[in-house]
Short mmCIF file of C-alpha atoms in Angstrom, two decimals:
data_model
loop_
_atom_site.label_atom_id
_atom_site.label_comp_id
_atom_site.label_asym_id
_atom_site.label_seq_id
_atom_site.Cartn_x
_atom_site.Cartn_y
_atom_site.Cartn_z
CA UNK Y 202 18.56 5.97 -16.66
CA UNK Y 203 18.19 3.44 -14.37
CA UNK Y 204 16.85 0.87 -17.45
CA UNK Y 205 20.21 1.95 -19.80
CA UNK Y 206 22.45 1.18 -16.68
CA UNK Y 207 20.85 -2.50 -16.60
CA UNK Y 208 22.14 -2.89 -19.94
CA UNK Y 209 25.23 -1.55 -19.72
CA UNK Y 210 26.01 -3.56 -16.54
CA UNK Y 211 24.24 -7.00 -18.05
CA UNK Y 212 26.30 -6.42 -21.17
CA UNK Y 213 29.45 -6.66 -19.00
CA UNK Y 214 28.29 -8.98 -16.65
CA UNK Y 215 28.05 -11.51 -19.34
CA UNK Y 216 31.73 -11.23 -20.84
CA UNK Y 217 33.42 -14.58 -21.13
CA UNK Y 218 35.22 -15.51 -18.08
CA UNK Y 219 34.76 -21.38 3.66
CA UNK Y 220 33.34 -21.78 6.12
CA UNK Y 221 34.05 -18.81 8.70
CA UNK Y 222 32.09 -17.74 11.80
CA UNK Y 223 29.22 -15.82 11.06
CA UNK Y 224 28.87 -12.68 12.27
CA UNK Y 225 25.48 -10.28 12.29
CA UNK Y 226 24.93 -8.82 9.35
CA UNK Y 227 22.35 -5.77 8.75
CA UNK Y 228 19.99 -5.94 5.55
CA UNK Y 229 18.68 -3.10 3.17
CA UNK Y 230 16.56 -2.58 1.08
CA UNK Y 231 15.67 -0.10 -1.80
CA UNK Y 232 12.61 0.07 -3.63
CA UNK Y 233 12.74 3.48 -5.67
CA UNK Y 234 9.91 2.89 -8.23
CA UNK Y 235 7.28 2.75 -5.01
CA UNK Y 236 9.10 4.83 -2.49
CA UNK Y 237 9.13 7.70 -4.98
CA UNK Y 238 5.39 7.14 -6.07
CA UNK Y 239 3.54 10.13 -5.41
CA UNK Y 240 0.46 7.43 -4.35
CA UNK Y 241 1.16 7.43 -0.48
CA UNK Y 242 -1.07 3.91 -0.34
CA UNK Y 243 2.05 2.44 -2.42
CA UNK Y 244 4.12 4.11 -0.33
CA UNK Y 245 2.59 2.51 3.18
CA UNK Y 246 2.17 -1.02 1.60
CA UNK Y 247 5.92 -1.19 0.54
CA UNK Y 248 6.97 -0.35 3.68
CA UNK Y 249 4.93 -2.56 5.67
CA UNK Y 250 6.26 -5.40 4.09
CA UNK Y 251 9.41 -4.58 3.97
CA UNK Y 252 9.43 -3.74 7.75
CA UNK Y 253 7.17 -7.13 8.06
CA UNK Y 254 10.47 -8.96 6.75
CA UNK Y 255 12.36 -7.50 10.07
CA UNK Y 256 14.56 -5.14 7.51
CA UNK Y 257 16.05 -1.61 9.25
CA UNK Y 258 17.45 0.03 6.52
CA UNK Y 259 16.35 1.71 3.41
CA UNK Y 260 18.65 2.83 0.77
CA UNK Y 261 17.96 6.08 -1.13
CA UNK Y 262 19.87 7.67 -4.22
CA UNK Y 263 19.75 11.36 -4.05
CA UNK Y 264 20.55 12.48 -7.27
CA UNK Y 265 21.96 16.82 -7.25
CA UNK Y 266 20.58 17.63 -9.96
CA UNK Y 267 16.99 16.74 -9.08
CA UNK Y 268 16.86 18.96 -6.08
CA UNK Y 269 19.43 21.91 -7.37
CA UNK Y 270 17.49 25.10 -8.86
CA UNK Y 271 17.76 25.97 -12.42
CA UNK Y 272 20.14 22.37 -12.82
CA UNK Y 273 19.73 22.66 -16.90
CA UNK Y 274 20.69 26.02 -16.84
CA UNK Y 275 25.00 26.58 -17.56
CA UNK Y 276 24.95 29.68 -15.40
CA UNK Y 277 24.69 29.18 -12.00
CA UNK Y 278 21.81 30.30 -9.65
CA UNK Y 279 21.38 33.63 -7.58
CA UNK Y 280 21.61 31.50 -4.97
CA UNK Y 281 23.85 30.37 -1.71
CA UNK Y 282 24.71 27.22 -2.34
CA UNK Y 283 25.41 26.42 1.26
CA UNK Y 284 21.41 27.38 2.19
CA UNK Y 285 19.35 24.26 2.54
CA UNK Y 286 16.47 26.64 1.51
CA UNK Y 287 17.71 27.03 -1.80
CA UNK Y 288 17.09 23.75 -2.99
CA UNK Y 289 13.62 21.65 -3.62
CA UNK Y 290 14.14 18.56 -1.28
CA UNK Y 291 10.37 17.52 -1.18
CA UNK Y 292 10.66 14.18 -2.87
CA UNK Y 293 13.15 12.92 -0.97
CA UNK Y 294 12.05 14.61 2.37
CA UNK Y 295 8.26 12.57 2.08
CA UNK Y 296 10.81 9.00 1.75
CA UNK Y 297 13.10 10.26 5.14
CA UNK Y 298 10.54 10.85 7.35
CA UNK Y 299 7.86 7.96 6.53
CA UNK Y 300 11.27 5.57 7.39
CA UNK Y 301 12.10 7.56 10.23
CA UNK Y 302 8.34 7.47 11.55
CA UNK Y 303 8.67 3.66 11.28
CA UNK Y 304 12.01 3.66 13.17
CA UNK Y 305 14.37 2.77 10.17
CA UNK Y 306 17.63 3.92 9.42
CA UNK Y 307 18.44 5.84 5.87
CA UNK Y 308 21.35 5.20 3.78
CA UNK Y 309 21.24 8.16 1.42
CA UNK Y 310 23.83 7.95 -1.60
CA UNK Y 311 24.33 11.40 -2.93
CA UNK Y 312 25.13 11.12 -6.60
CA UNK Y 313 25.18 12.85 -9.82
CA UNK Y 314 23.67 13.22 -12.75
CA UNK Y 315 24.71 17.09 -11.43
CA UNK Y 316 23.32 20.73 -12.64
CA UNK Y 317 24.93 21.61 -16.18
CA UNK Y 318 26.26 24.67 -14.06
CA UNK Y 319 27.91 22.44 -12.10
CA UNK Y 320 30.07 20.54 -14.12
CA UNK Y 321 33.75 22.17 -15.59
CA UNK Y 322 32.49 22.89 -19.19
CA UNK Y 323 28.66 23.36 -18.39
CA UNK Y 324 27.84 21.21 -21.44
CA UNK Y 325 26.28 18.27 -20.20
CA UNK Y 326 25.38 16.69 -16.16
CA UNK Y 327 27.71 14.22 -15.85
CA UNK Y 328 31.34 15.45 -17.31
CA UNK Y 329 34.08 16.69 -14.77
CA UNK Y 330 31.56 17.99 -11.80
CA UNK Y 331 32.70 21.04 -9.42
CA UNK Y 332 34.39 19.37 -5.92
CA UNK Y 333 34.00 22.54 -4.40
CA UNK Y 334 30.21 22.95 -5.43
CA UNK Y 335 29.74 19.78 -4.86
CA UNK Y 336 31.09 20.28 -1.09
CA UNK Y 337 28.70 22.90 -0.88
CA UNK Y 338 25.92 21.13 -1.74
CA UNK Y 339 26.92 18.32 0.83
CA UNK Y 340 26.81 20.96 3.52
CA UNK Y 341 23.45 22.30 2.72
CA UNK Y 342 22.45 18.50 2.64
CA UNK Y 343 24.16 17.56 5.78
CA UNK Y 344 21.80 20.62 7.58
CA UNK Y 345 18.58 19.96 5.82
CA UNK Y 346 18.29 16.00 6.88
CA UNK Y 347 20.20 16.41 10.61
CA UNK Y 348 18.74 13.88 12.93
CA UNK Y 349 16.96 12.04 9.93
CA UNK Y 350 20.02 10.08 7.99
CA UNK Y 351 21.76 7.33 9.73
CA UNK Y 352 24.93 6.96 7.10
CA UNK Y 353 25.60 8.97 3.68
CA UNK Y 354 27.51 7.51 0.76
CA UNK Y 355 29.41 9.76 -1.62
CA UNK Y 356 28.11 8.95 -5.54
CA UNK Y 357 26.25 6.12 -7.09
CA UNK Y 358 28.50 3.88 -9.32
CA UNK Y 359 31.21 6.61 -10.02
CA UNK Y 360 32.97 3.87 -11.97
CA UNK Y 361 30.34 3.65 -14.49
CA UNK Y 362 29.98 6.48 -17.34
CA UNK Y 363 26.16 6.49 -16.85
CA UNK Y 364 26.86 8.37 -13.34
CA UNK Y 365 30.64 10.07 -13.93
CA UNK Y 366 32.50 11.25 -16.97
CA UNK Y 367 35.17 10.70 -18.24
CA UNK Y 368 35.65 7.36 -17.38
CA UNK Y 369 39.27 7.04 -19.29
CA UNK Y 370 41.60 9.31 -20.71
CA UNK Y 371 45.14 8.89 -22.68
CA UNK Y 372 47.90 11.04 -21.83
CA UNK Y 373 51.64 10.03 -22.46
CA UNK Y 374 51.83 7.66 -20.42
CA UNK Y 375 49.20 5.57 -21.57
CA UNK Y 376 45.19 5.06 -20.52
CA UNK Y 377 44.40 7.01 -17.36
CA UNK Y 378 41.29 5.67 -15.10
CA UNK Y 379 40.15 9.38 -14.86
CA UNK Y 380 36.89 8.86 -13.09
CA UNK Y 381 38.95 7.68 -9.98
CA UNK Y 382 40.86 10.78 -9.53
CA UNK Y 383 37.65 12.54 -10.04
CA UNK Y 384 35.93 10.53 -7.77
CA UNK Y 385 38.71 11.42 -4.95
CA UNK Y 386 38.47 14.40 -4.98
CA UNK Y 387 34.43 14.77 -4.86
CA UNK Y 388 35.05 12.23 -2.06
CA UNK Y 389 37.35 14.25 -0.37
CA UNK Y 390 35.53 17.73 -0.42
CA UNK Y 391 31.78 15.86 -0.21
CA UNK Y 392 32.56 14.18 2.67
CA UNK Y 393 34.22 18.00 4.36
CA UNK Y 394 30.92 19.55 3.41
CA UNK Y 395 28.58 16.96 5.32
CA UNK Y 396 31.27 17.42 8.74
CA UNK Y 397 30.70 21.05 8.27
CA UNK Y 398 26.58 20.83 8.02
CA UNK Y 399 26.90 18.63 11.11
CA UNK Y 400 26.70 15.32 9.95
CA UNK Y 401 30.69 14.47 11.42
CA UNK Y 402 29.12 11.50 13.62
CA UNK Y 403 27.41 9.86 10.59
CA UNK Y 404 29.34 7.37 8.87
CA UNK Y 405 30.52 8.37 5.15
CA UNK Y 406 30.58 5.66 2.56
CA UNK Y 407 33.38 5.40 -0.11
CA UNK Y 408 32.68 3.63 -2.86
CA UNK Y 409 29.55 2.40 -4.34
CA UNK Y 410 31.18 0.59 -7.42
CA UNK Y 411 29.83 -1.10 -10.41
CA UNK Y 412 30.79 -5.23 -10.46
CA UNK Y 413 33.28 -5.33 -13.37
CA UNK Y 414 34.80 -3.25 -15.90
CA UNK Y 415 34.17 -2.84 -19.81
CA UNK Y 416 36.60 -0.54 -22.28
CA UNK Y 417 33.74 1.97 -21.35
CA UNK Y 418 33.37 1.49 -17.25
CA UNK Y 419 36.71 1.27 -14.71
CA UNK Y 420 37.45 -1.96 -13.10
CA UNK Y 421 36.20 -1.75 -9.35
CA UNK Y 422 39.53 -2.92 -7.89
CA UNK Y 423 41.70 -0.58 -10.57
CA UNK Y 424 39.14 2.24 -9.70
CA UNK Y 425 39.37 2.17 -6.02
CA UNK Y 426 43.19 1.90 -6.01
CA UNK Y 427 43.56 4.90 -8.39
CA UNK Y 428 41.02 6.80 -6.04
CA UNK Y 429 42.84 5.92 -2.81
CA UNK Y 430 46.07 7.64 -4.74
CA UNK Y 431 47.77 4.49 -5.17
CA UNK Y 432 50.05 2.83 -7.12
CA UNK Y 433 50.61 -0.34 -8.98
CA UNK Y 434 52.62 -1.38 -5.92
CA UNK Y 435 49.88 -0.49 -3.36
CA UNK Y 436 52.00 2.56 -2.08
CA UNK Y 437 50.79 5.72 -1.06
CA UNK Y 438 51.47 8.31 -3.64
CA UNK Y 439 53.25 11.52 -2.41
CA UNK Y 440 50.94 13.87 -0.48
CA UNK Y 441 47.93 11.85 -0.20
CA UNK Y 442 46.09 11.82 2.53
CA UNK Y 443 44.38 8.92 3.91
CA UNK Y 444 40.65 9.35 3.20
CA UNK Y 445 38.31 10.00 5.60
CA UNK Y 446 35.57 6.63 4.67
CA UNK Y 447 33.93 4.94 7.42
CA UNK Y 448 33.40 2.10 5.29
CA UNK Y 449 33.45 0.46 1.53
CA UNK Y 450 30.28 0.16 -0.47
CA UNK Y 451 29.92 -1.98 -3.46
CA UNK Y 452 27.47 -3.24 -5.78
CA UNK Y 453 28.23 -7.48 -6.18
CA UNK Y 454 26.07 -8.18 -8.88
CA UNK Y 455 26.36 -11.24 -10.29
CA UNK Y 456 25.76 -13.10 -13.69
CA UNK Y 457 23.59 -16.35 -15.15
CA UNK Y 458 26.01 -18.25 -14.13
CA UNK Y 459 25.44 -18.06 -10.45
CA UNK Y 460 26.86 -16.58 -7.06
CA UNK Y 461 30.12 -18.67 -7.57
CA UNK Y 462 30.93 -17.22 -10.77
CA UNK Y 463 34.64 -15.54 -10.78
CA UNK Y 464 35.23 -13.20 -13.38
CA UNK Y 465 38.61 -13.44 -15.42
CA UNK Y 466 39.76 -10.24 -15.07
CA UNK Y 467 41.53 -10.12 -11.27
CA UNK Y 468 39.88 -6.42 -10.91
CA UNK Y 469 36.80 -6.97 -11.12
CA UNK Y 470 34.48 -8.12 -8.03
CA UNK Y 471 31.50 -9.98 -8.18
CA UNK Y 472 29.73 -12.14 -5.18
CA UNK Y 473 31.69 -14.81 -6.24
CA UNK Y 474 34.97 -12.76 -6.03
CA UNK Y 475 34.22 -11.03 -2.64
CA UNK Y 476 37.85 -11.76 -1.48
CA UNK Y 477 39.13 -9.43 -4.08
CA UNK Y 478 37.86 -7.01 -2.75
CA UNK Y 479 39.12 -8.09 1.33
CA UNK Y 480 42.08 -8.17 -0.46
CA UNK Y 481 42.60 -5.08 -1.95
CA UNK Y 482 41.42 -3.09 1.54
CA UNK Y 483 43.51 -4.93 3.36
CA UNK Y 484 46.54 -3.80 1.05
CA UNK Y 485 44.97 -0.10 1.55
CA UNK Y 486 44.68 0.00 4.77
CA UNK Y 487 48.51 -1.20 5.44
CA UNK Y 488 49.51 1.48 3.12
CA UNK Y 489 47.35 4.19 4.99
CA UNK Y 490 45.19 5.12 2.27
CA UNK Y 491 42.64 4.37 4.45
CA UNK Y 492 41.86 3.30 8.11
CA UNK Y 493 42.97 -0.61 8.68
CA UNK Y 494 39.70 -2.94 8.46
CA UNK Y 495 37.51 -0.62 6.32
CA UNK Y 496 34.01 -2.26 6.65
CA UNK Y 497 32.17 -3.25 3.21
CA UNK Y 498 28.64 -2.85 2.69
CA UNK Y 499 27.19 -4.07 -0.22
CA UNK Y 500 24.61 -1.73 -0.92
CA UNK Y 501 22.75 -2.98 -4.36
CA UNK Y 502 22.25 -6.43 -4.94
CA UNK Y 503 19.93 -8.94 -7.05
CA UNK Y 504 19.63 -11.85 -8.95
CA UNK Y 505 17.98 -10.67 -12.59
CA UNK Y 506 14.75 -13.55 -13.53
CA UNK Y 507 12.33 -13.60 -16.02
CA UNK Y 508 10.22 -12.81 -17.59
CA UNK Y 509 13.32 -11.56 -18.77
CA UNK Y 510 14.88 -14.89 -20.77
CA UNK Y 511 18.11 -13.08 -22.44
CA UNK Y 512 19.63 -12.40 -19.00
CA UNK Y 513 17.07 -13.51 -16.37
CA UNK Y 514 17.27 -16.95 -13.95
CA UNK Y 515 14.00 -19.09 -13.76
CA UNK Y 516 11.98 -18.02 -10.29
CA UNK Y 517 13.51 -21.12 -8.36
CA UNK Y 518 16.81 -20.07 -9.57
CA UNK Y 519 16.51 -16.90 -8.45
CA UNK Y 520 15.29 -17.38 -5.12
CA UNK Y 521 18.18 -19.78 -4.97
CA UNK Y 522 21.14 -17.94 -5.87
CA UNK Y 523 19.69 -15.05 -3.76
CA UNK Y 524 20.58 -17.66 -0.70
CA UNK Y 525 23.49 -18.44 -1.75
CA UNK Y 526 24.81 -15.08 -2.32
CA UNK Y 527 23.78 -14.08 1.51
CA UNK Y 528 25.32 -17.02 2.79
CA UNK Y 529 28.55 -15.94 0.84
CA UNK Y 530 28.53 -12.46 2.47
CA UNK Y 531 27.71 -13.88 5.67
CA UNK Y 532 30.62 -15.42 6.21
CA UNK Y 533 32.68 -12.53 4.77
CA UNK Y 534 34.25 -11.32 8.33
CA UNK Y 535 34.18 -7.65 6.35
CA UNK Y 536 30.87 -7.49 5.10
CA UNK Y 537 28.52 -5.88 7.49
CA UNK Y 538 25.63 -4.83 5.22
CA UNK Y 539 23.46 -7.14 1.98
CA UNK Y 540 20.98 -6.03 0.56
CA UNK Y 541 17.78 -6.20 -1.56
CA UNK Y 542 17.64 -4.30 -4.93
CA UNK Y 543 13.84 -3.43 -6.25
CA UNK Y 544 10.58 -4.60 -4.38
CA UNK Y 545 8.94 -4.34 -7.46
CA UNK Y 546 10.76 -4.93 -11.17
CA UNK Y 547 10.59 -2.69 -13.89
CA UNK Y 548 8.32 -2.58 -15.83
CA UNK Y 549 7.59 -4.09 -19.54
CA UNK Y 550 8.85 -1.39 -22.04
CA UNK Y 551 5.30 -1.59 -24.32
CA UNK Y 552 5.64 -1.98 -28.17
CA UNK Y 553 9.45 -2.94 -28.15
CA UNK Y 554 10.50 -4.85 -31.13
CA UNK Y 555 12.73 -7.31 -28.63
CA UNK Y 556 12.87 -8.80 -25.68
CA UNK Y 557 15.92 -7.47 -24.97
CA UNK Y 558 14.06 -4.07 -25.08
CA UNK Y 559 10.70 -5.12 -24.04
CA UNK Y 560 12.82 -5.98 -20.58
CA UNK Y 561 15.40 -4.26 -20.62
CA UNK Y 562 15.68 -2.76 -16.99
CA UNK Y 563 15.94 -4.54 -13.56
CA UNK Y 564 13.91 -7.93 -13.14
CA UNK Y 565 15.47 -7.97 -9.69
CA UNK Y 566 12.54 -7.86 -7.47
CA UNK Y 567 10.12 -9.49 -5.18
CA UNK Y 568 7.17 -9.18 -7.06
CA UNK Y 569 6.45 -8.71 -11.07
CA UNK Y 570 6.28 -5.39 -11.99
CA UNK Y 571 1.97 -5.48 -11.81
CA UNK Y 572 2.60 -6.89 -8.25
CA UNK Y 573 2.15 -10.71 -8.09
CA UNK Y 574 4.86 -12.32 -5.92
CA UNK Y 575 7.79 -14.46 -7.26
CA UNK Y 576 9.05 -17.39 -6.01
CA UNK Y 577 11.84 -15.09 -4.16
CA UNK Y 578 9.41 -13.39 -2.21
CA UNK Y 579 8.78 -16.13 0.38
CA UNK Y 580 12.91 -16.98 0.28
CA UNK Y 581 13.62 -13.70 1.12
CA UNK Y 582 11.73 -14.24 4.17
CA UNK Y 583 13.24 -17.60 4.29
CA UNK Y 584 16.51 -18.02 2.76
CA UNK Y 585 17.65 -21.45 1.91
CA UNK Y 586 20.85 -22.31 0.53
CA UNK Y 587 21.77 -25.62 0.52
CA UNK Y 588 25.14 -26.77 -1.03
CA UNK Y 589 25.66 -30.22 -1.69
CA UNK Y 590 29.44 -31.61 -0.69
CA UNK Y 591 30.67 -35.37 -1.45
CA UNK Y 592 28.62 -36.81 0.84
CA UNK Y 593 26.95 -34.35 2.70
CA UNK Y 594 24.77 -31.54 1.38
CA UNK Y 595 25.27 -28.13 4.09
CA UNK Y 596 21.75 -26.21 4.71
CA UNK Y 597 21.88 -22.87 5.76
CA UNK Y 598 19.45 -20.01 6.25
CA UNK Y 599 17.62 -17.08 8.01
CA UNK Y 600 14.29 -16.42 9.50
CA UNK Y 601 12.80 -12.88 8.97
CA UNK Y 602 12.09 -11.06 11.47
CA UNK Y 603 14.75 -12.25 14.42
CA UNK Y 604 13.66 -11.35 17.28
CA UNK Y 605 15.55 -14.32 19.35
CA UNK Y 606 16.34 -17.50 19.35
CA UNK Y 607 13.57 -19.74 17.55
CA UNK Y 608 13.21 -23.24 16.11
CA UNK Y 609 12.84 -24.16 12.33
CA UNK Y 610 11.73 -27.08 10.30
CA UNK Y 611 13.19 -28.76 7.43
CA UNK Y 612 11.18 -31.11 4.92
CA UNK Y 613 12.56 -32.75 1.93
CA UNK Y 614 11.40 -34.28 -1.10
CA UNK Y 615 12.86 -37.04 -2.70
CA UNK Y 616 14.23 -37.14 -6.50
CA UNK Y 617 10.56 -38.07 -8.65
CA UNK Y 618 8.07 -37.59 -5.26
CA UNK Y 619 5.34 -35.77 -5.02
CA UNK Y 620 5.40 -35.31 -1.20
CA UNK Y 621 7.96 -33.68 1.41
CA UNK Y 622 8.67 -35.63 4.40
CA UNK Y 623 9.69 -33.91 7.25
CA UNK Y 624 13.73 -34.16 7.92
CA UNK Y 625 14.71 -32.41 11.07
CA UNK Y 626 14.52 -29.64 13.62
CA UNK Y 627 17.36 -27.16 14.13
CA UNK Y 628 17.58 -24.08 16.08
CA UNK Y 629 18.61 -20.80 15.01
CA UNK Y 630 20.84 -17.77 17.19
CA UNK Y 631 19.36 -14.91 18.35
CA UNK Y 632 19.89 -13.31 14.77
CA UNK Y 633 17.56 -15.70 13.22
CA UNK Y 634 20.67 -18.26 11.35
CA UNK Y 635 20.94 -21.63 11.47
CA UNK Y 636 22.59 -23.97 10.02
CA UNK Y 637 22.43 -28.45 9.62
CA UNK Y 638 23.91 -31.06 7.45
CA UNK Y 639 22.27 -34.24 6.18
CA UNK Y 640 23.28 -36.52 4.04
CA UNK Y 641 23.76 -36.26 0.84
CA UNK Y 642 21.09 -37.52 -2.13
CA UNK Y 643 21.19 -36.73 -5.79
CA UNK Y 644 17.96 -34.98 -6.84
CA UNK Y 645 16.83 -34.31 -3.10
CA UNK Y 646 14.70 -30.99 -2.78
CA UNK Y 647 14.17 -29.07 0.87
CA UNK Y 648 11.94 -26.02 2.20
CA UNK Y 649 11.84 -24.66 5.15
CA UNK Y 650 9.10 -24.10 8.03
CA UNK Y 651 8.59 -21.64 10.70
CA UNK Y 652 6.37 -20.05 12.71
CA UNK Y 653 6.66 -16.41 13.20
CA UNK Y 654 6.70 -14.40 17.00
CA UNK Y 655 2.92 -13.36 16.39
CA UNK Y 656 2.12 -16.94 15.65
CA UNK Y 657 2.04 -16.35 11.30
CA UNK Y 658 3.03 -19.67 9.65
CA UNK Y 659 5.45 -19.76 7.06
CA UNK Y 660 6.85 -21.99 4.50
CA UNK Y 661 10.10 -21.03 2.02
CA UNK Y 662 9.70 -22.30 -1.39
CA UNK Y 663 11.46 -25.36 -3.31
CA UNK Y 664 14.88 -25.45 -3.34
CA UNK Y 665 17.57 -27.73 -5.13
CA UNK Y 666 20.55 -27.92 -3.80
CA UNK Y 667 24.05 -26.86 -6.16
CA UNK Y 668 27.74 -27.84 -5.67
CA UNK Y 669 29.93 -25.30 -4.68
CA UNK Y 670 32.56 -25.00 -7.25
#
């Protein structure tokens, strides 16, 4: 599912088309191919390095219907829905509690695909599902995982058809966004059932939208003001209540043409577009659809490379725009969470007639899908963005793991050298950022140095510098 989703989100991706203080920002990470391996030596090794690169948080989907009994059956179970003990939560259970022996938090996104017997016409897993058995499930959640989940988000992508139908609908008045009304209402009676299975002091997430819309998937900014109940106006509809979210999650993906790239349509909210999105909760919360200054966490992120070459960035590329994009939700005074999407990528469809097919899930990662590290391994550890101005080029970055204050170094390499030469020293804040100016030189390359708390050297990779548009 996860490989058609690409697609469909690279497919509409690709349609035509600061400076603020910086506050700390939390990182997470998900990495479902290894952290649902049934080889536990995976399992430990992903982990450790993501732990090694100072990251808290792990981000799980939970998806119903994997854990509901009989979920292809259209009648429903003899069972009480409400009774953790009536569903199979091993999978996910093994992924809480090796994070929560390590000390990191969980974000766990519960989402459909749902049971068939769950849905309104018990045809398929995805068309109209039940609020009220979805409620029930989120209570039976809620006291299975107590103690062991440190936020919960309600649905992955509801905006997208792969996750929630229908998506649209005509009535008289025209083309309804039908997915968002859904959406509020599984919202509404998901979020009830984890207060009543005790999870009322763990934040609930709202949200988790898809980039941009397609005639097939709902706008982000259209979806979330049809789910808040309201209208074209920003005023709260008639006997909606303001909805109980904690904060905003969203899914900023990006396309080839880089972490400044602003889709045409006004709706739709990529990395580049983050202010959209300020925007529109801003306008929310003044109408009381929900609570004034509604975080946003941008739960999935990543910057597709090759080996895929039909949507994919060169390694460099990737490593760079990856910089860029933190540095852009860094200074977002909203944004309190990035994040990482895939340790590993997918891997290689075998025998496909096309590239497009051969690679036609997420080349997101870290590391190649047999395990050798990409260029955007080391800048994750390292992040360097460095945007050139008219006459001075601005370098930012990070050190992983923070634990204080602590003292970088900054090479550069001149336009047709061979060798870096070392530019300057800056120090970083207790979170691990710093940031320098230098002047500015056409073709100039920089990396960055540092020596880790236990002593570890480290070096970032290469990296150009690109004009802010």
């Amino acid at each position: 599912m996860r490989r058609l989703l690409l697609l469909s989100l690279i497919a509409l991706l690709a349609l035509p088309a600061a400076a603020s203080a910086e506050r700390g920002q939390a990182v997470l990470f998900e990495a479902p191919r290894e952290l649902r391996s049934d080889d536990a030596a995976l399992r430990a090794q992903t982990l450790d390095e993501i732990q090694g690169f100072g990251v808290g948080w792990l981000r799980v989907i939970l998806y119903w219907n994997e854990v509901a009994p009989a979920a292809g059956a259209a009648a429903p179970p003899d069972a009480e829905e409400r009774d953790p003990a009536a569903y199979d939560w091993s999978r996910y259970d093994r992924i809480v509690d090796e994070a929560q022996r390590r000390g990191m938090k969980v974000l766990l996104t519960v989402s459909g695909p749902v049971p068939r017997w769950a849905t309104r016409d018990r045809k398929d897993h995805l068309t109209r599902p039940s609020p009220t058995r979805f409620g029930r499930f989120t209570d039976a959640l809620a006291r299975h995982f107590a103690g062991r989940v440190d936020a919960y988000a309600i649905w992955n992508e509801p905006n997208h058809p792969d996750f929630l139908k229908p998506q649209w609908t005509r009535d008289r008045h025209g083309r309804d966004a039908t997915s968002a009304r859904i959406y509020r209402q599984l919202f509404r009676r998901g979020a009830a059932g984890l207060r009543r299975g005790g999870a009322d002091r763990v934040p609930v997430l709202l949200g988790e939208t898809a980039p941009r819309g397609t005639g097939e998937v709902v706008h982000p900014i259209t979806f979330l003001r049809r789910a808040m109940c309201l209208d074209v106006r920003w005023r709260l509809g008639r006997n909606c209540a303001r909805l109980a979210a904690d904060g905003y999650a969203h899914h900023a993906y990006t396309t080839r043409r880089g972490p400044y790239f602003v889709p045409p349509s006004p709706n739709d909210v990529t990395i580049g577009a983050l202010g959209r999105l300020n925007r529109a909760l801003a306008k929310a919360g003044r109408a009381g659809a929900v609570r004034k200054g509604l975080p946003i966490w941008l739960t999935e992120f990543g910057i597709q490379s090759t080996p895929d070459t039909t949507f994919g960035v060169s390694e460099t590329t990737q490593a760079e725009y990856r910089a860029i994009s933190e540095r852009i939700a860094a200074a977002n005074p909203r944004v309190v969470m990035f994040s990482q999407y895939l340790m590993r990528d997918d891997p290689p469809v075998a025998g496909a007639a096309t590239a497009l097919q051969r690679y036609g899930g997420f080349e997101s990662g870290l590391r190649h899908s047999d395990g050798d590290a990409k260029r955007a391994y080391d800048a994750f550890r390292l992040p360097l963005a460095a945007i050139r101005g008219r006459t001075r080029t601005t370098l930012w970055g990070l050190v992983r793991p923070a634990t204080g204050a602590t003292t970088v170094s900054i090479d550069y390499r001149a336009k047709g050298a061979s060798r870096w030469r070392f530019l300057k020293r800056d120090r970083t804040d207790a979170r691990g950022t710093w940031t320098t100016t230098t002047a500015q030189r056409d073709g100039r390359r920089y990396r960055v140095r540092w020596v880790a708390p236990d002593g570890t050297r480290h070096e970032g990779p290469l990296t150009r510098s690109h004009r802010r548009p």
